[in-house]
Tab-separated table of N, CA, C and O in Angstrom:
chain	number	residue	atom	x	y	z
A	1	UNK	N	0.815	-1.199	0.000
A	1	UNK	CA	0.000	0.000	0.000
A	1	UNK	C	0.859	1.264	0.000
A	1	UNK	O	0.547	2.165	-0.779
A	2	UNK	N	2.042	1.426	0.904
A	2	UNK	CA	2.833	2.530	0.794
A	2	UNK	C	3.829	2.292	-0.083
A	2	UNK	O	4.602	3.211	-0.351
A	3	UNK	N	3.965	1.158	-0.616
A	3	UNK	CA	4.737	2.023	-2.003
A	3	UNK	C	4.169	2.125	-3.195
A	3	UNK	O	4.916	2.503	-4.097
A	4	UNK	N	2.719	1.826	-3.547
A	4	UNK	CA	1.458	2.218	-4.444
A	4	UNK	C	1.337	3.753	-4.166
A	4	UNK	O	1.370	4.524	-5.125
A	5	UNK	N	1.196	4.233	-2.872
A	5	UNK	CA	0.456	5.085	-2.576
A	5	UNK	C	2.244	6.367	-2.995
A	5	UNK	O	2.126	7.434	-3.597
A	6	UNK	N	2.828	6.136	-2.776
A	6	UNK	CA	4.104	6.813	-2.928
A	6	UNK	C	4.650	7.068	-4.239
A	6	UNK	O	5.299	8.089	-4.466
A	7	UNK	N	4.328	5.848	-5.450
A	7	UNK	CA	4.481	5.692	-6.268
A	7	UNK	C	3.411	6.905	-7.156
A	7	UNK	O	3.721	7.821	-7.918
A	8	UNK	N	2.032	6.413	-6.648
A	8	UNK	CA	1.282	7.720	-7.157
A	8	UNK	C	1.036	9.037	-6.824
A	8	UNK	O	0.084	9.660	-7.293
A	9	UNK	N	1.977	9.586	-5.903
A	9	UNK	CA	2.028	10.655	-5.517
A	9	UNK	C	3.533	11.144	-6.296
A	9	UNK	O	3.522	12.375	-6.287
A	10	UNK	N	4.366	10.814	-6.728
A	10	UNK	CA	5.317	11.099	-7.035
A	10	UNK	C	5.332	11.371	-8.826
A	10	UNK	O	5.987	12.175	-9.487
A	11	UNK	N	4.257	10.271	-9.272
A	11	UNK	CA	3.835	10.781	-10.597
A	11	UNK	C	2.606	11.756	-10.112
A	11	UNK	O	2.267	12.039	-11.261
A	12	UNK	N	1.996	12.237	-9.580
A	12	UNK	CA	1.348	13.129	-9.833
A	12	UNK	C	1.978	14.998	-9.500
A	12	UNK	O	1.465	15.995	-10.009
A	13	UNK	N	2.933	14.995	-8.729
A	13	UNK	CA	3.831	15.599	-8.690
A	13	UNK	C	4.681	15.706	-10.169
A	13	UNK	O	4.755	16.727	-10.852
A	14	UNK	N	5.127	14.759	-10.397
A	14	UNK	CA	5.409	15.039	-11.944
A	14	UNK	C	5.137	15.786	-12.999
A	14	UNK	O	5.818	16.462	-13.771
A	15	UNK	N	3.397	15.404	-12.826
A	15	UNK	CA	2.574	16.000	-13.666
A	15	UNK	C	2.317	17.610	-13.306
A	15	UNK	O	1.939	18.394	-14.177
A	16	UNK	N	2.550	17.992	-12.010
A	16	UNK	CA	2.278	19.017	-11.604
A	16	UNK	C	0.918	19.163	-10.802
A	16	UNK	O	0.501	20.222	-10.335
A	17	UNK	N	0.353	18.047	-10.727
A	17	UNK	CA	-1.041	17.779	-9.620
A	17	UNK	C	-0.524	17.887	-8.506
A	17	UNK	O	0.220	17.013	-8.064
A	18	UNK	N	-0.835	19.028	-7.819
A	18	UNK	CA	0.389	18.933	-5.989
A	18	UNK	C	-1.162	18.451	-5.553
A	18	UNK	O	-1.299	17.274	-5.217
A	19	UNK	N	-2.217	19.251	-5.551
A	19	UNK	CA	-3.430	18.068	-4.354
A	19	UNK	C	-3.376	16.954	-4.682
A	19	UNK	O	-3.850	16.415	-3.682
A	20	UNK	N	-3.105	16.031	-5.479
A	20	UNK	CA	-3.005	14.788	-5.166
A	20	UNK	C	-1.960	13.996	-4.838
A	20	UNK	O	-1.887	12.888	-4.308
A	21	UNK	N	-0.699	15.220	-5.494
A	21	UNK	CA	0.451	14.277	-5.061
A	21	UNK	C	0.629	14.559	-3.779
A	21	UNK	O	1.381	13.707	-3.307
A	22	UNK	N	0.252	15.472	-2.846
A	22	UNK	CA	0.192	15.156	-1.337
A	22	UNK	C	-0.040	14.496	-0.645
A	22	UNK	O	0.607	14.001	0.278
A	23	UNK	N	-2.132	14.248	-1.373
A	23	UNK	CA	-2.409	13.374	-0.440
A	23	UNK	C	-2.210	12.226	-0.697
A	23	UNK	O	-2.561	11.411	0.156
A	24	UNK	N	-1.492	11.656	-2.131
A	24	UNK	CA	-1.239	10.154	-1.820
A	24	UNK	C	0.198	10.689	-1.139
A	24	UNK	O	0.177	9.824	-0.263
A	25	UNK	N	1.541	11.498	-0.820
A	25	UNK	CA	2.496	10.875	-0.346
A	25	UNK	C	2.229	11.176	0.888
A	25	UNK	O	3.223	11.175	1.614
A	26	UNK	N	0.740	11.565	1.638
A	26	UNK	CA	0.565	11.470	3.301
A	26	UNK	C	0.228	10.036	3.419
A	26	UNK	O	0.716	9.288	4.266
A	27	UNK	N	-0.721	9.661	2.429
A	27	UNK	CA	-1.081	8.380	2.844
A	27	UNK	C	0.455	7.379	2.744
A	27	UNK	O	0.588	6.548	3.642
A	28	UNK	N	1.286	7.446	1.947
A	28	UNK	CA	2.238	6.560	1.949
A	28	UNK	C	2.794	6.263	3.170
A	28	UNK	O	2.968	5.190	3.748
A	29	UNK	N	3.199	8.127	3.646
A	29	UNK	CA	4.266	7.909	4.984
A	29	UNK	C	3.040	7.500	6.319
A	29	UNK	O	3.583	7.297	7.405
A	30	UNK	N	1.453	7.367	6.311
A	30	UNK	CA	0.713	6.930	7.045
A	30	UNK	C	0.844	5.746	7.226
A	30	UNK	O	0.295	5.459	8.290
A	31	UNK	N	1.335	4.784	6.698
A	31	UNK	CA	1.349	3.241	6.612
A	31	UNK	C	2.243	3.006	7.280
A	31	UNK	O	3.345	3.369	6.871
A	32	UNK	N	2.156	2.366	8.463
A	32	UNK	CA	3.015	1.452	9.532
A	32	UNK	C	3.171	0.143	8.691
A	32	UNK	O	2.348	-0.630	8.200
A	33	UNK	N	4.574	0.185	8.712
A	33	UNK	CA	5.026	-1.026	8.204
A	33	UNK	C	6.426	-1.236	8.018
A	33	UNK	O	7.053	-0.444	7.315
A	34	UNK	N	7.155	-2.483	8.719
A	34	UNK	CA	8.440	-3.441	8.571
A	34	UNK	C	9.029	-3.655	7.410
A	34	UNK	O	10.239	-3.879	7.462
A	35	UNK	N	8.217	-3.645	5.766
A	35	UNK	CA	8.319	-4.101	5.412
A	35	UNK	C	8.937	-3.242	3.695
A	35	UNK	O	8.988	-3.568	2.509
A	36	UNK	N	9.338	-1.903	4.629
A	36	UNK	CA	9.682	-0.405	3.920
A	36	UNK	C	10.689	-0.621	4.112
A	36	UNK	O	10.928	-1.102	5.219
A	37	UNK	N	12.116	-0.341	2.937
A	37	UNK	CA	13.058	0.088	3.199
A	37	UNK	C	13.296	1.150	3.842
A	37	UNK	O	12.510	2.092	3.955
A	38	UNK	N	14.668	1.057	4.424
A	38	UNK	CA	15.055	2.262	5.151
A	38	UNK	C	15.476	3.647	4.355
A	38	UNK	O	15.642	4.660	5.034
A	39	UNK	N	15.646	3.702	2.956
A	39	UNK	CA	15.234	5.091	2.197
A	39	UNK	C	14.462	5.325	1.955
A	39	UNK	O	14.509	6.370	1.306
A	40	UNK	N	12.928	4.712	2.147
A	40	UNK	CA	11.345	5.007	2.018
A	40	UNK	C	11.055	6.309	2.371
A	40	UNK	O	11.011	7.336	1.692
A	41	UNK	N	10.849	6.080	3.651
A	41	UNK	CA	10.859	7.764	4.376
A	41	UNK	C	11.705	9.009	4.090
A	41	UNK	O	10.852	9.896	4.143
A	42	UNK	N	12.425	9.377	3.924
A	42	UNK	CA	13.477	10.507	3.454
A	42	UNK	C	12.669	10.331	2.184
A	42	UNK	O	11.812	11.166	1.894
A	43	UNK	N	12.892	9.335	1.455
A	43	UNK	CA	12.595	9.887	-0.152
A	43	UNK	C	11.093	10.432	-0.475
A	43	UNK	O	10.974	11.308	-1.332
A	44	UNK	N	10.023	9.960	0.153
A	44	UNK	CA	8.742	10.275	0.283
A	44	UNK	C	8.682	11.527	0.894
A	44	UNK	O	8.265	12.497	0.262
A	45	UNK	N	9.059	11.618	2.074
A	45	UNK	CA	8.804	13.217	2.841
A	45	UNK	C	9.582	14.150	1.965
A	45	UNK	O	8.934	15.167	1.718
A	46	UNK	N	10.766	14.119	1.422
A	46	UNK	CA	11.463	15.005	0.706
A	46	UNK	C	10.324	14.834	-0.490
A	46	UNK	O	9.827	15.960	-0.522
A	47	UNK	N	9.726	14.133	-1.368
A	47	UNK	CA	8.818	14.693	-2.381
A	47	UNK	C	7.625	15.253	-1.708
A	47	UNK	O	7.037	16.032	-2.458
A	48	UNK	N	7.245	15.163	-0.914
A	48	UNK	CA	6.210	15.832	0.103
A	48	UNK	C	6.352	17.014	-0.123
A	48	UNK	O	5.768	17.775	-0.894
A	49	UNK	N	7.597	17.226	0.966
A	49	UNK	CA	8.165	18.293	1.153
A	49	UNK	C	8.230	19.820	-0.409
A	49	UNK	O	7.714	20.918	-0.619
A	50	UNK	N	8.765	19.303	-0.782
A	50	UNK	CA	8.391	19.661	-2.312
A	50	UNK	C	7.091	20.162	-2.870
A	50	UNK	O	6.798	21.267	-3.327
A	51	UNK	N	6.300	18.932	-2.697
A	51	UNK	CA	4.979	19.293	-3.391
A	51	UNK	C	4.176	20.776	-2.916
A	51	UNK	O	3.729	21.771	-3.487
A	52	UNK	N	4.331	20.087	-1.053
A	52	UNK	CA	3.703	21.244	-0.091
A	52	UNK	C	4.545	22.794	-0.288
A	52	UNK	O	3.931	23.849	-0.128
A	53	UNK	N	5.734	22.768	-0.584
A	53	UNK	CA	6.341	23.977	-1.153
A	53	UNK	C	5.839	24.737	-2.401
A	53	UNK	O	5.487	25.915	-2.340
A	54	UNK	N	5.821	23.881	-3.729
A	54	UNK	CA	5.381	23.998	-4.244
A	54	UNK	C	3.729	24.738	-4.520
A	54	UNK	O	3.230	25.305	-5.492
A	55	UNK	N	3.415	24.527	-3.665
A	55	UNK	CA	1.769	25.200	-3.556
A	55	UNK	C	2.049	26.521	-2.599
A	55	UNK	O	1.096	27.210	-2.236
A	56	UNK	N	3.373	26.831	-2.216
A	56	UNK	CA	3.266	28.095	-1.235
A	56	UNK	C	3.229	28.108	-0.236
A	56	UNK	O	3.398	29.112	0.456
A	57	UNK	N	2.848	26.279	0.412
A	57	UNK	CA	3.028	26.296	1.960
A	57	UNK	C	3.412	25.289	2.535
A	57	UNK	O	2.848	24.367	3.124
A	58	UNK	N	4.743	25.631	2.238
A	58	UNK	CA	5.499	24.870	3.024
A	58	UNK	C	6.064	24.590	4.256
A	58	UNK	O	7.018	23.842	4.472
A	59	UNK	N	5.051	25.606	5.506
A	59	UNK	CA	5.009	25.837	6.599
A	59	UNK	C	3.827	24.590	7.096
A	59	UNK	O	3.425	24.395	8.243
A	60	UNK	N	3.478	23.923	5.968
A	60	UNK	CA	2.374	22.554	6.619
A	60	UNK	C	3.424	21.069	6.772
A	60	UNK	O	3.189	19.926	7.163
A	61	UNK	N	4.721	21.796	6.222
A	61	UNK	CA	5.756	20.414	6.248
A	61	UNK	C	6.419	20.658	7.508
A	61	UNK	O	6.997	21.706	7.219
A	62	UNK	N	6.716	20.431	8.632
A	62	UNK	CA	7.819	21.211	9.951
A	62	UNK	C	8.445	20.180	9.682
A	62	UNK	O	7.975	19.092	10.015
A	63	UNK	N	9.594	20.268	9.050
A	63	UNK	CA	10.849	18.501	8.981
A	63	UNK	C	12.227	19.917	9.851
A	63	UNK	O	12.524	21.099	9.674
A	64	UNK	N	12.507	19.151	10.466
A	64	UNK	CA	13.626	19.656	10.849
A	64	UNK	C	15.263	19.614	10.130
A	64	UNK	O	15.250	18.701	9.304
A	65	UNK	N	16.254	20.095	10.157
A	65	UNK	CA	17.513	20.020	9.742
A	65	UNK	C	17.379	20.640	7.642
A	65	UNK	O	16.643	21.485	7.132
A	66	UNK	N	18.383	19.789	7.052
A	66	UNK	CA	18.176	19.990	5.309
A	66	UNK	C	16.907	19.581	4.931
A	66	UNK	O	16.619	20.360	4.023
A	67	UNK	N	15.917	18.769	5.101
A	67	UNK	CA	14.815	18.935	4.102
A	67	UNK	C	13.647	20.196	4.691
A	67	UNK	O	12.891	20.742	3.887
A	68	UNK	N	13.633	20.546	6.171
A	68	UNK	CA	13.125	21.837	5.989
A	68	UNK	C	13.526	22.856	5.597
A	68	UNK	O	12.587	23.587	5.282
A	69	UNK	N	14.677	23.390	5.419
A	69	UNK	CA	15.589	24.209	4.586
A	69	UNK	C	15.329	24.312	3.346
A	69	UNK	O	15.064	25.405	2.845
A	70	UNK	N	15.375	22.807	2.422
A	70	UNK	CA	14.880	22.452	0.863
A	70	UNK	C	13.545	23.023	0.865
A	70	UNK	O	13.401	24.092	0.271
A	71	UNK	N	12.496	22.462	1.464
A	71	UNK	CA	11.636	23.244	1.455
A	71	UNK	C	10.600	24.720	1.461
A	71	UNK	O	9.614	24.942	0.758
A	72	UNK	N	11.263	25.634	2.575
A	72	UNK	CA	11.509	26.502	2.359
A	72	UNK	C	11.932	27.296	1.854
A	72	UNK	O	11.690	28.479	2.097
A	73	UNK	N	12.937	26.743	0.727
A	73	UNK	CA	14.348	26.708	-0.537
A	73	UNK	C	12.627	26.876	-1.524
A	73	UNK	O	12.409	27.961	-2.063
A	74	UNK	N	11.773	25.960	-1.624
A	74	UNK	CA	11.294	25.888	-2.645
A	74	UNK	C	10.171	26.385	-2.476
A	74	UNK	O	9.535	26.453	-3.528
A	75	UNK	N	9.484	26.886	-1.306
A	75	UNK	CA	8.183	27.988	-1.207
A	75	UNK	C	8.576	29.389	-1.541
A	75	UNK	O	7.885	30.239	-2.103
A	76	UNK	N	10.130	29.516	-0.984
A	76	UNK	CA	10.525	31.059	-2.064
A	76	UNK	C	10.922	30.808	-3.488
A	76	UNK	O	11.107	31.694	-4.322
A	77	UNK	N	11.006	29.847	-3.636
A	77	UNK	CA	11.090	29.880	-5.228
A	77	UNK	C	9.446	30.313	-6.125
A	77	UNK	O	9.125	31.142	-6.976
A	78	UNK	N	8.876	29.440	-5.505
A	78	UNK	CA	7.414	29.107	-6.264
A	78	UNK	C	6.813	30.834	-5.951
A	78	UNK	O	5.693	31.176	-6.332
């Protein structure tokens, strides 16, 4: 389910759909599960991170250290 749900948030981001590529990459990082590699997370929240920038508010992402930085990197861009 979270790497369906990650998978389609990352093409819809692609496309430039940020409402959907959000809410599938919330639902991705929502999924409790063992069975995620350990670059799952970083790579999902960093396209998150992104998307939610991308729309101007990237104050709905609080990641601490470089990907809130990137982010904020990319709400003054947009």
């Amino acid at each position: 389910m979270a790497g369906a749900a990650a998978s389609l948030g990352v093409v819809a981001l692609a496309y430039g759909n940020l409402r959907a590529a959000i809410r599938r990459l919330r639902q991705a990082l929502a999924v409790e599960g063992h069975d995620q590699p350990h670059e799952f997370r970083p790579a999902v929240t960093g396209a998150w991170a992104r998307a939610s920038a991308m729309t101007g508010r990237a104050e709905d992402v609080d990641l601490p250290g470089p990907l809130g930085r990137w982010a904020a990197a990319w709400a003054a861009a947009a």
